[in-house]
Coordinates of C-alpha atoms in Angstrom, one line a residue:
X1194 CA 0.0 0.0 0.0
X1195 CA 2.8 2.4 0.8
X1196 CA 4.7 1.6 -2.0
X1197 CA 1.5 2.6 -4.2
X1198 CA 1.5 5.9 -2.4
X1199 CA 4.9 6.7 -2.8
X1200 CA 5.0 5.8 -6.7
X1201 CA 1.9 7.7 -7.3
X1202 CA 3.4 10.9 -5.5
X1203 CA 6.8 10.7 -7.7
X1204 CA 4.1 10.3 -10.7
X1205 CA 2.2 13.6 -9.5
X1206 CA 5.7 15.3 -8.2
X1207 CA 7.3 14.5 -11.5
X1208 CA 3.6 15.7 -13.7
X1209 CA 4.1 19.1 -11.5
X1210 CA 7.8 19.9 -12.1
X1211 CA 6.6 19.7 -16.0
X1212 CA 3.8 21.3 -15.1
X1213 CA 5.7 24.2 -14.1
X1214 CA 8.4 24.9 -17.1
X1215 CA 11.3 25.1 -17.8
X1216 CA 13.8 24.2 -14.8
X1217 CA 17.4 25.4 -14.3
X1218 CA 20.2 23.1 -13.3
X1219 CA 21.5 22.7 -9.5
X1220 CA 23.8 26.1 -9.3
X1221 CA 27.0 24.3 -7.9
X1222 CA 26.8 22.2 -11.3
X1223 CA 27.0 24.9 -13.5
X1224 CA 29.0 27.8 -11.3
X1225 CA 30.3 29.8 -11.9
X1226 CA 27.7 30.5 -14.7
X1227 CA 24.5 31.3 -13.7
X1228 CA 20.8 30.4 -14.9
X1229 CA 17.6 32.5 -14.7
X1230 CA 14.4 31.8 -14.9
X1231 CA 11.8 34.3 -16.3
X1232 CA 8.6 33.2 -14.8
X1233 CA 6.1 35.2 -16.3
X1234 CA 7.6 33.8 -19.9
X1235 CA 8.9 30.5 -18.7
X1236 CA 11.8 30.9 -20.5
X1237 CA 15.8 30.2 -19.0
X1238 CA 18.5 32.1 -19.6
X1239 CA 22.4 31.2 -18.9
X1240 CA 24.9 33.8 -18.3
X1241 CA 28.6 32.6 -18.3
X1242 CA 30.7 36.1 -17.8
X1243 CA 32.5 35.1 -15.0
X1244 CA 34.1 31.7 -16.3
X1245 CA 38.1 31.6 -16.2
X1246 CA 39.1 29.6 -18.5
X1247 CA 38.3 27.1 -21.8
X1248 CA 38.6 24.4 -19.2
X1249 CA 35.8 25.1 -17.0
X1250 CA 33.5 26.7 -19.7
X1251 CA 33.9 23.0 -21.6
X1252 CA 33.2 21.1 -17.8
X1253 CA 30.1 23.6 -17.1
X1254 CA 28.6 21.8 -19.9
X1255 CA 29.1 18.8 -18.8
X1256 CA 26.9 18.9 -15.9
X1257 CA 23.1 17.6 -16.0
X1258 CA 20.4 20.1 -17.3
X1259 CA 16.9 19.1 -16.6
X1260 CA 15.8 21.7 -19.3
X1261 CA 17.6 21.8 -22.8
X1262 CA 16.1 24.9 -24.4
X1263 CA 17.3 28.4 -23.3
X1264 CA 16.3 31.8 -24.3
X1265 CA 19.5 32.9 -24.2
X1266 CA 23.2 32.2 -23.4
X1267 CA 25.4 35.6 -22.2
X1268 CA 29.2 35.8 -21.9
X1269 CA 30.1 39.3 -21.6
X1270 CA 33.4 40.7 -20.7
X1271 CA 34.5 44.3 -21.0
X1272 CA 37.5 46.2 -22.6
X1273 CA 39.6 45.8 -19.6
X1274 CA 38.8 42.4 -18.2
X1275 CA 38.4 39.7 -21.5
X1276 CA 37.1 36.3 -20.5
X1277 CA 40.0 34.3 -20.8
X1278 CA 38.0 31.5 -23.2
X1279 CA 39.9 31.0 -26.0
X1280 CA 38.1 28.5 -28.0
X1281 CA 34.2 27.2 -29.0
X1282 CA 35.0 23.3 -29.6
X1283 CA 32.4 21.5 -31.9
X1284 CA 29.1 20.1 -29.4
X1285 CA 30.9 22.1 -26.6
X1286 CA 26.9 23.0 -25.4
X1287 CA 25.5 19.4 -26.0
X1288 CA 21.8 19.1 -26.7
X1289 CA 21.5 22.2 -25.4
X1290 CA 19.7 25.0 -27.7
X1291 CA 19.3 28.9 -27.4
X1292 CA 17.4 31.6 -29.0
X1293 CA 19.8 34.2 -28.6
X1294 CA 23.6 34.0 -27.9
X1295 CA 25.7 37.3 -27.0
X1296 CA 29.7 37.4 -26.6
X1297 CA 31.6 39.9 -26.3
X1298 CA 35.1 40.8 -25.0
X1299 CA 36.7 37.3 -25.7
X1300 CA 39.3 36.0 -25.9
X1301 CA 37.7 33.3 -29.0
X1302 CA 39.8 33.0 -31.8
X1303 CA 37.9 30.0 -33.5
X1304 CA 34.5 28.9 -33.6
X1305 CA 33.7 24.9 -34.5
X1306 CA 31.5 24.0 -37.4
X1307 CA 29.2 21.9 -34.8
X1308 CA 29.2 24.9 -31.9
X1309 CA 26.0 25.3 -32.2
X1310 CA 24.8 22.5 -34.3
X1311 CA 22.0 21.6 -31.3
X1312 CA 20.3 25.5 -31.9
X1313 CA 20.0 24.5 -35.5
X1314 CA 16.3 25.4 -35.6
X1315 CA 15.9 27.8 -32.5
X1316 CA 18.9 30.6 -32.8
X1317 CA 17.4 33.8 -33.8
X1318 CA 20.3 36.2 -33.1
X1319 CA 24.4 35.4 -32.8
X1320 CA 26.8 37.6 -32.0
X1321 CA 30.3 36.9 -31.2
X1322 CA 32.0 40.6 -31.1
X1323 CA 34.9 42.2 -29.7
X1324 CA 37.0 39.3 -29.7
X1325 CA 39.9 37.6 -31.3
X1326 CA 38.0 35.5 -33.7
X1327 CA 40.0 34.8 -37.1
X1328 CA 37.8 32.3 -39.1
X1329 CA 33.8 31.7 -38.9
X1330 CA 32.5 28.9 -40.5
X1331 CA 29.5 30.5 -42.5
X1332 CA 29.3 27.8 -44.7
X1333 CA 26.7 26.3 -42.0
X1334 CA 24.5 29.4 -41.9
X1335 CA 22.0 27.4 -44.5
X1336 CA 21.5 25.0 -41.7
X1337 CA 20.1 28.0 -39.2
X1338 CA 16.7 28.3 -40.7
X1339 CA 15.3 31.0 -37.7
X1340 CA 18.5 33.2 -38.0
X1341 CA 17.8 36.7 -38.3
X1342 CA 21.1 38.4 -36.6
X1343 CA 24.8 37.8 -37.2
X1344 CA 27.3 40.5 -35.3
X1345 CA 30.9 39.8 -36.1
X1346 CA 32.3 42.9 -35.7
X1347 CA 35.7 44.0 -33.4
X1348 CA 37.4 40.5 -34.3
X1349 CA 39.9 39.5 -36.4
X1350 CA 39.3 38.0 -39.2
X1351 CA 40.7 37.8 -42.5
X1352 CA 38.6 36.2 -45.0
X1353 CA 34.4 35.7 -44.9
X1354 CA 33.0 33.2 -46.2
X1355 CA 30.3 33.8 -48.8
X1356 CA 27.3 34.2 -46.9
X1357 CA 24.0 31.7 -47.6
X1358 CA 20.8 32.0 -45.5
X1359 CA 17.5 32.5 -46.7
X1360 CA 16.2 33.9 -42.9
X1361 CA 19.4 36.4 -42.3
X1362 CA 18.5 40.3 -42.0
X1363 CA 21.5 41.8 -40.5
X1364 CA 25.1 41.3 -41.0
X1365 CA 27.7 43.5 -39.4
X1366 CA 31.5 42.8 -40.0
X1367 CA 32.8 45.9 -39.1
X1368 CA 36.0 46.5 -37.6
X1369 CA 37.7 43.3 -38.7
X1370 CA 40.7 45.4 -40.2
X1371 CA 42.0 42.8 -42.9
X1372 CA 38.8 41.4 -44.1
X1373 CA 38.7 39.7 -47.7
X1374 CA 36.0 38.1 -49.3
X1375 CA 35.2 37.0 -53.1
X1376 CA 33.0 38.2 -55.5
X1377 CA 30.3 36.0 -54.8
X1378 CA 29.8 36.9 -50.8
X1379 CA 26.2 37.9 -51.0
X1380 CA 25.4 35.3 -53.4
X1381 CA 22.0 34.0 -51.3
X1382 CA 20.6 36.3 -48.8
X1383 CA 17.3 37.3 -50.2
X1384 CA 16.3 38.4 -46.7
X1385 CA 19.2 40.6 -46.1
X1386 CA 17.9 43.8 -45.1
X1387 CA 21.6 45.7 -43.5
X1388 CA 25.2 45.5 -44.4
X1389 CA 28.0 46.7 -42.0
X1390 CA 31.6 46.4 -43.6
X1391 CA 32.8 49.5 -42.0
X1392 CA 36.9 49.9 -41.1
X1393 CA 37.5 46.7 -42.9
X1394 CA 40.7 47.8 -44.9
X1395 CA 38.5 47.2 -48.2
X1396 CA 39.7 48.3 -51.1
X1397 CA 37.4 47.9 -53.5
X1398 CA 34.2 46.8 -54.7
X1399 CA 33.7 44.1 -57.2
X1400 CA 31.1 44.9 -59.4
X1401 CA 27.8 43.1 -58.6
X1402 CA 28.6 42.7 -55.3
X1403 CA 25.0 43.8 -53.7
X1404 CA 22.8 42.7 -57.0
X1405 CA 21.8 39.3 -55.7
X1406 CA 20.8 40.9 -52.7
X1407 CA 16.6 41.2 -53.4
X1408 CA 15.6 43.5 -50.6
X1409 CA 18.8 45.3 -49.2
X1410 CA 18.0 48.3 -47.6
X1411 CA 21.1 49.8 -46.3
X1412 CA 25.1 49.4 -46.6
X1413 CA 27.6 51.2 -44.5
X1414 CA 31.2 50.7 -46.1
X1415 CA 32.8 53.5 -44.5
X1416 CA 36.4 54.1 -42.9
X1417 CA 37.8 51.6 -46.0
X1418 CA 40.4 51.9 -48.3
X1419 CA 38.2 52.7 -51.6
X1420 CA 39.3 54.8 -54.4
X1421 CA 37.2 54.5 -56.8
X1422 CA 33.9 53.0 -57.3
X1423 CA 33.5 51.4 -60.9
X1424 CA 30.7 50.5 -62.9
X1425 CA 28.1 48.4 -60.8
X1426 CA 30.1 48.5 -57.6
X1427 CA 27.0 50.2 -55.9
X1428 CA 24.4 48.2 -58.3
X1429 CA 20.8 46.7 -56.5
X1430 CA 18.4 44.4 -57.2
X1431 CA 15.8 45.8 -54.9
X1432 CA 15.0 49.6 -56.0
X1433 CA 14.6 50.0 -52.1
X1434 CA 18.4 50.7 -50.7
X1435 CA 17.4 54.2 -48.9
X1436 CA 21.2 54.8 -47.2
X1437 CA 24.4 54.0 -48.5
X1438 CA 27.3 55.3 -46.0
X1439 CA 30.7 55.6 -48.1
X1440 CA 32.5 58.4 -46.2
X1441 CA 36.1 58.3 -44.2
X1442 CA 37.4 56.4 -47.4
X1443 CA 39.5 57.7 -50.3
X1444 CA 37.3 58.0 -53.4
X1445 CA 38.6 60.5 -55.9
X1446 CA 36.3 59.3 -58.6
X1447 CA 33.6 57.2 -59.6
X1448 CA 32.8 55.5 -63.8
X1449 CA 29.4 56.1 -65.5
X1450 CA 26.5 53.3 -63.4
X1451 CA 28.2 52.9 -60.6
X1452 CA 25.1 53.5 -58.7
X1453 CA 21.5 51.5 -59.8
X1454 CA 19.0 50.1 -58.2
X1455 CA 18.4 52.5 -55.4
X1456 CA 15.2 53.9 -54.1
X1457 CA 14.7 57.4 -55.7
X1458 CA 14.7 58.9 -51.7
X1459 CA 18.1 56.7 -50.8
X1460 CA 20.8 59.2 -49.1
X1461 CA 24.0 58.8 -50.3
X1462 CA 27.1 59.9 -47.6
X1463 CA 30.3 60.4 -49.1
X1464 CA 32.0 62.9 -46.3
X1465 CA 35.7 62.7 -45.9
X1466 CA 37.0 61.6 -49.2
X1467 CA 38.7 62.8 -52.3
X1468 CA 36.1 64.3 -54.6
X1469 CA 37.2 67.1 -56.2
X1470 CA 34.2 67.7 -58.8
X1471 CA 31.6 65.8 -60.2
X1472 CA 31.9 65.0 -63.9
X1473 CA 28.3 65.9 -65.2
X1474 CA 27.9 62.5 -67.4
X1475 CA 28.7 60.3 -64.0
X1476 CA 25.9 62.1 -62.1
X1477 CA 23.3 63.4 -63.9
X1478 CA 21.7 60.1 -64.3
X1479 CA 21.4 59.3 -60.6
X1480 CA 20.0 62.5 -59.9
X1481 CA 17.8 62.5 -63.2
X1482 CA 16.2 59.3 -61.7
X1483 CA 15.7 60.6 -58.2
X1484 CA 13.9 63.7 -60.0
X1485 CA 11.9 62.0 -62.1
X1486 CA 10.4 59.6 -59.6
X1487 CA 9.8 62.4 -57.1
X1488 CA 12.3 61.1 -54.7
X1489 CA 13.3 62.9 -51.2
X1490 CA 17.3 61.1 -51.1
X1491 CA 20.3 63.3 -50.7
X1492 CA 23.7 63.3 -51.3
X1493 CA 25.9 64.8 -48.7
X1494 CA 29.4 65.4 -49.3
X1495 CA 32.7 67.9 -48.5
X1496 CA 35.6 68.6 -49.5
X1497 CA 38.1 71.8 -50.7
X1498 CA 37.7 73.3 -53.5
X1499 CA 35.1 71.0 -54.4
X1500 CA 32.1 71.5 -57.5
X1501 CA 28.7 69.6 -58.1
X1502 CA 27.0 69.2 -61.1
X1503 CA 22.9 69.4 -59.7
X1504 CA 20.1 67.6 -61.8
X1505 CA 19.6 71.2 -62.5
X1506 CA 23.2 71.8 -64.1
X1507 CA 24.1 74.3 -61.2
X1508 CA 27.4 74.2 -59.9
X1509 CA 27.2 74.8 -55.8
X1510 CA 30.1 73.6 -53.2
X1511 CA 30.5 70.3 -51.9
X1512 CA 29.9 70.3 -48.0
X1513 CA 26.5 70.8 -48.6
X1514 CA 23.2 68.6 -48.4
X1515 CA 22.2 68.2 -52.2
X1516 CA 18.8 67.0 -52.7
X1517 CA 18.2 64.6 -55.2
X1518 CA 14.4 65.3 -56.0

């Protein structure tokens, strides 16, 4: 008779703890991270800031976790004090998934194909900033069918791998100092929607570059190494780009169509560069088109000495706010 009892209140115990949600690990297992549990959306976070090394981020891990599914996973340094983790090893986090993951001031230099093979169909958001990291393995973004988010920027890297996901909105890259890439970068991202690649040491732009890209809406490519912007290097498939952020680069001049594809209202900022005048056959067209389609865009640009050739044919200094319509 007891033993009925006490089998039937493990059955209704065990029905409860279900009944409740999601349920956070014993905190000695997991310590020095730390889990949270938002009641009101029954939803677990796990922050991991204060780990000290590879070691014991890999042996957290290790530990038993009643729940698998986490909102999201933290591991924020700051400038001063990195976390000392040098490393994401492939399954590192199990069969554990997250939503949302958000590092910053690292020590990471490399990032395993299989990290975060477990959040294939749950991770909405990555970022893994302000770090050391040298190579990300984007050729398993098509396998992350919910991710909307990638933050790269402040690493290291040298070369990107040409970027496919049919869910990704947001890329930043900024602020890796070296970065490379080929032609084809951009070759499947019909969601993209923003494109950082500022202070990246770029260049130049291979023609094409943004025309695969069906509904882009804004670049920012400034604080690079351009000079010149050739035929197509600012060509769109979309007719919806409305800013396009060029300036702190080195562009003394630019070949007939460099620039298509735009929304007639899109602001073009070229500050800071080497623009001396404006040849008339180069810009008339863009603002021609902006005119003509009643756009609101402008073009904002400086520099000594400087001319402009308006839709209008009027020459007025550089420095100023042009509008396009």
């Amino acid at each position: 008779m007891w033993e009925i009892l006490y089998v039937s209140f493990l059955t209704l115990s065990f029905q409860g703890l279900l009944a409740y949600g999601q349920t956070c690990p014993l905190a000695d297992d997991i310590a020095p991270c730390r889990c949270t549990r938002d009641a009101e959306a029954e939803k677990l976070d796990l922050d991991c800031s204060n780990v000290l090394d590879t070691w014991q981020f890999e042996r957290i891990f290790q530990a038993r976790f009643p729940s698998t599914a986490f909102r999201e996973l933290k591991m924020t340094g700051t400038e001063d004090h990195r976390i000392p983790v040098v490393y994401l090893a492939d399954n590192v986090f199990g069969n554990l998934s997250f939503t949302s993951v958000v590092i910053k001031y690292t020590n990471i230099s490399h990032v395993g194909e299989k990290t975060f093979e477990s959040s294939h169909d749950t991770l909405e958001k990555l970022t893994v900033s302000h770090s050391e990291l040298k190579v990300f393995p984007a050729t398993n973004l098509p396998y992350f069918s919910k991710l909307s988010v990638l933050d790269l920027s402040h690493n290291k890297m040298v070369f990107l791998q040409d970027v496919h996901s049919h869910s990704l909105q947001s890329l930043n890259v900024e602020y890796n100092q070296q970065l490379a890439f080929s032609d084809s970068l951009l070759a499947w991202v019909p969601s993209l929607l923003d494109m950082t690649m500022a202070y990246c040491g770029i260049e130049h732009i291979p023609p094409g570059l943004f025309s695969t890209a069906e509904i882009l809406s804004n670049v920012n490519m400034e604080g690079n190494k351009l000079t010149h912007l050739d035929s197509a290097a600012l060509a769109f498939a979309s007719n919806d780009v409305l800013e396009i952020i060029l300036s702190d680069n080195q562009i003394s001049g630019a070949d007939k169509d460099f620039m298509s594809g735009t929304s007639a209202s899109v602001n073009l900022v070229m500050m800071n560069n080497k623009l001396e005048e404006l040849p008339e056959a180069v810009w008339r067209p863009i603002l021609q088109y902006a005119k003509d389609e009643h756009g609101a865009g402008f073009v904002t640009l400086d520099g000594e000495n400087g001319r402009f050739v308006s839709a209008t044919v009027m020459i007025i200094p550089l420095g100023e706010i042009i509008p396009l319509s």
